[in-house]
Short mmCIF file of C-alpha atoms and ligand atoms in Angstrom, two decimals:
data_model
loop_
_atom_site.label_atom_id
_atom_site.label_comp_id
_atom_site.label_asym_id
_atom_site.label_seq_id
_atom_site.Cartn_x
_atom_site.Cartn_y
_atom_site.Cartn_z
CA UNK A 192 -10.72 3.69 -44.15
CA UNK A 193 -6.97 3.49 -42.71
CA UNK A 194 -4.49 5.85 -42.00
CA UNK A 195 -0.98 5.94 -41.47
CA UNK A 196 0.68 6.60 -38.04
CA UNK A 197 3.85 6.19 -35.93
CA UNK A 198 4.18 4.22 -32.64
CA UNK A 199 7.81 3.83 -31.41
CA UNK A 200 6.78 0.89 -28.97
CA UNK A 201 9.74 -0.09 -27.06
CA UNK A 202 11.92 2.33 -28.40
CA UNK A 203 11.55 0.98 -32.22
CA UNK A 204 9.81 3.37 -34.16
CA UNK A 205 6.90 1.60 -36.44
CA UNK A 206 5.01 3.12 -39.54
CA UNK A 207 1.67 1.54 -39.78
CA UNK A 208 -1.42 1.54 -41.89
CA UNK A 209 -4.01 0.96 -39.37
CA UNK A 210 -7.73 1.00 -39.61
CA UNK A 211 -9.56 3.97 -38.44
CA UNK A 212 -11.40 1.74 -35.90
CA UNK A 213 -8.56 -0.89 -34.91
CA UNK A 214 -7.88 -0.92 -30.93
CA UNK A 215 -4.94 -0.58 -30.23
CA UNK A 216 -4.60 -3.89 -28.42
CA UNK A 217 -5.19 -5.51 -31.90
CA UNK A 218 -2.52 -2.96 -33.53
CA UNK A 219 0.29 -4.11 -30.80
CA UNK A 220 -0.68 -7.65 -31.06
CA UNK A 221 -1.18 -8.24 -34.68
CA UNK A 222 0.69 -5.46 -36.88
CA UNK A 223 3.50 -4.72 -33.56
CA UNK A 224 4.22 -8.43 -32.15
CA UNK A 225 4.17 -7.68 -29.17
CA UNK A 226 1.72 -10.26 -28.06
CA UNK A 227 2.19 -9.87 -23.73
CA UNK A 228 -0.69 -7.25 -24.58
CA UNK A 229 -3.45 -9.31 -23.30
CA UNK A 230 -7.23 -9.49 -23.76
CA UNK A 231 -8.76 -10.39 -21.16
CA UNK A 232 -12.75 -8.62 -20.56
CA UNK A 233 -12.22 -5.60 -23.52
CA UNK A 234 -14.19 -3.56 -21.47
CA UNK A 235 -11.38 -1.83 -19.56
CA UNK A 236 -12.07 -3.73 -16.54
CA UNK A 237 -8.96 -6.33 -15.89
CA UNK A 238 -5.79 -4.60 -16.88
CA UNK A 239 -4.43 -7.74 -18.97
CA UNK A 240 -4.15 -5.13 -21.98
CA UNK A 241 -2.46 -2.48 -20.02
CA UNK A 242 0.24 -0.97 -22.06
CA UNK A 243 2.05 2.32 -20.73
CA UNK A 244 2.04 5.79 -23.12
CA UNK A 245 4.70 8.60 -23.10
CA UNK A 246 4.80 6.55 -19.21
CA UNK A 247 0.91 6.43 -18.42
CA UNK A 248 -0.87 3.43 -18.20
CA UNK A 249 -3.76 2.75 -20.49
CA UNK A 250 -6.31 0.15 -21.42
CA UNK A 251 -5.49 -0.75 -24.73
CA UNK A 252 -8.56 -2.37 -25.04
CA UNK A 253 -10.39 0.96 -25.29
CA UNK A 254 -7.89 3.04 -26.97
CA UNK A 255 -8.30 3.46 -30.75
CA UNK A 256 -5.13 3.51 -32.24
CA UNK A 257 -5.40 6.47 -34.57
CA UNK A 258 -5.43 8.34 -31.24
CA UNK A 259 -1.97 7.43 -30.48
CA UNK A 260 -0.40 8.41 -33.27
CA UNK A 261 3.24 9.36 -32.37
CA UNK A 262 2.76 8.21 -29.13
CA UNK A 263 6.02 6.27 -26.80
CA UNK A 264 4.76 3.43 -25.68
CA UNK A 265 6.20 0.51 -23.51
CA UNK A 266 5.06 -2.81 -23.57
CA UNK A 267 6.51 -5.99 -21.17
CA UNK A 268 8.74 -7.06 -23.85
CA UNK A 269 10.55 -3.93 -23.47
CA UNK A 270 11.48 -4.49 -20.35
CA UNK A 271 14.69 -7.16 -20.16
CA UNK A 272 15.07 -9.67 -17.33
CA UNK A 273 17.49 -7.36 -15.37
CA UNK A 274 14.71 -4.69 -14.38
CA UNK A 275 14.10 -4.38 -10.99
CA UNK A 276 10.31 -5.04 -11.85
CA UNK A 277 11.00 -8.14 -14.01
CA UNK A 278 13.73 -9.63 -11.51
CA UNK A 279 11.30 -8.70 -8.57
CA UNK A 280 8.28 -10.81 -10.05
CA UNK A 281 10.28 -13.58 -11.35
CA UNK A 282 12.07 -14.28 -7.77
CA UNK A 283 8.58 -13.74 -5.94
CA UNK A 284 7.09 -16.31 -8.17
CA UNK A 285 4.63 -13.65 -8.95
CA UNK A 286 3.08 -15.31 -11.72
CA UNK A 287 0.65 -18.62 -12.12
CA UNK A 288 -0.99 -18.67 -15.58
CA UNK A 289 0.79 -15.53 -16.03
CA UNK A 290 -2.06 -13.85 -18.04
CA UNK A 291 -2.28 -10.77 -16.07
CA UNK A 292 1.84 -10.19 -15.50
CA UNK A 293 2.26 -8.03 -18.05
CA UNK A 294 -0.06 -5.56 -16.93
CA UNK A 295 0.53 -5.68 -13.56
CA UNK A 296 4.65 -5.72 -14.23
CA UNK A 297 3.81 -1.78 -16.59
CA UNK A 298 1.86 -0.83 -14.14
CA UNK A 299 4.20 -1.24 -11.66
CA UNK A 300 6.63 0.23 -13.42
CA UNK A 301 4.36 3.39 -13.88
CA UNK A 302 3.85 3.44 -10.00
CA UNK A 303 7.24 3.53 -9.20
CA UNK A 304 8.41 6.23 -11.97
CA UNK A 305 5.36 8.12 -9.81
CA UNK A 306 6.74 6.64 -5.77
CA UNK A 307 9.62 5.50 -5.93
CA UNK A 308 8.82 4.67 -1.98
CA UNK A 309 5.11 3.36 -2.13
CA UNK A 310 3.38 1.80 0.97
CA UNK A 311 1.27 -1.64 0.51
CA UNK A 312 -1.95 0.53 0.27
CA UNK A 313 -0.37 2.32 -2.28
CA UNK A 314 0.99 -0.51 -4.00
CA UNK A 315 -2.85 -2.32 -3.82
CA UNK A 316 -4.40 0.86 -4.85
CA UNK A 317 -2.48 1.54 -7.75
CA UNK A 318 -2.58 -1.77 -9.07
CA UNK A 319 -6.38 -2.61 -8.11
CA UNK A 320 -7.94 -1.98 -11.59
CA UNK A 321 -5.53 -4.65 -12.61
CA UNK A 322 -7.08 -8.25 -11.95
CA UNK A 323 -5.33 -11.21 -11.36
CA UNK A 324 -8.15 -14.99 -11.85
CA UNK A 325 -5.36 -17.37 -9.57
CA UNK A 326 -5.34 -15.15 -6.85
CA UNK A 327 -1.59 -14.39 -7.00
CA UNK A 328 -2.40 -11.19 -5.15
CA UNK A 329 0.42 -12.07 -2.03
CA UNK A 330 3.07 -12.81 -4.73
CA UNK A 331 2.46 -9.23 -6.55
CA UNK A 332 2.65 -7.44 -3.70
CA UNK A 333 5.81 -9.09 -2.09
CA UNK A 334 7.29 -8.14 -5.83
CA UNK A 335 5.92 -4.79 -6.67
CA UNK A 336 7.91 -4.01 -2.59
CA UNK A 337 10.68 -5.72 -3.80
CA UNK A 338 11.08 -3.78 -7.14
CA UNK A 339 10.84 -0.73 -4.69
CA UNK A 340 13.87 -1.52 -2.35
CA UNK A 341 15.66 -2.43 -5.15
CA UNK A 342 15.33 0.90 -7.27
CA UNK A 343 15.79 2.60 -3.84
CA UNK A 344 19.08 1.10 -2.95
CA UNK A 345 20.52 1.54 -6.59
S1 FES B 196 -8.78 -6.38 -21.81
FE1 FES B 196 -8.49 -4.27 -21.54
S2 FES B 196 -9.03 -3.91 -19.47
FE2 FES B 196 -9.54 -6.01 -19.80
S1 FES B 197 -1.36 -15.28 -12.68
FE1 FES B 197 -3.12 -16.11 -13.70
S2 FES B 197 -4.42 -14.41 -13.97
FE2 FES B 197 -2.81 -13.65 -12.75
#
């Protein structure tokens, strides 16, 4: 069985036939394009698939995507080099393999929509379900603070 549904990911509005059991990971990746939507475990454990919706962070590993029909969602590629996230990771050289960057660049952006002003342990916190293999920990941190100046002082 499929159904139709709307997703306007990244402001573009799409009208999908979509299976009643496809994740949405597989929807935004294979039907959507937008392939910085990562699999990494599919158990809602790393945060490589983290997409935000109407501005909340989800696993879209988990998420059906019959259930987000008519949702606003917000993917990396929606974000252009100039954002103070984007900007912030690129001149940290917050990135090795770069697998986990997209999640951890939405969910920064979701943290910051929340605190504009976070601390380190709220920076850590907030991005601790998101897992990162080369260890690039430092280099998130130092750009997740710098995306936070930089929205502060604009
Ligand atoms: S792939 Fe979704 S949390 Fe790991
Ligand atoms: S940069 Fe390689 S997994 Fe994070």
């Amino acid at each position: 069985m499929s159904t139709r549904i709307s997703l306007t990911v990244n402001g573009v509005k799409h009208v999908l036939d979509v299976a009643d059991d496809a994740l949405l990971l597989d929807v935004l990746r294979e039907q959507v394009g937008t392939t910085s939507v990562r699999e990494g475990c599919g158990v809602g454990a790393c945060g490589a698939c983290t997409v935000l919706a109407d501005g909340k962070g989800i696993s879209s590993c988990l998420a059906l995507a019959v259930r987000y029909d008519g949702a606003d969602l917000t993917t990396a590629e929606g974000l252009d080099d100039n954002d103070e996230v984007v900007s912030s990771f690129v001149e940290c050289g917050a990135a090795q393999c770069g697998y986990c960057i997209p999640g951890m660049v939405v969910m920064t952006k979701e943290l910051l929509a929340q605190n504009p002003r976070p601390s380190a342990e709220q920076i850590t916190e907030h991005l601790a379900g998101n897992l990162c293999r080369c260890g690039t920990y430092p280099e998130i941190l130092q750009a997740a603070t710098t995306a936070a100046s930089r929205r502060a002082a604009q």
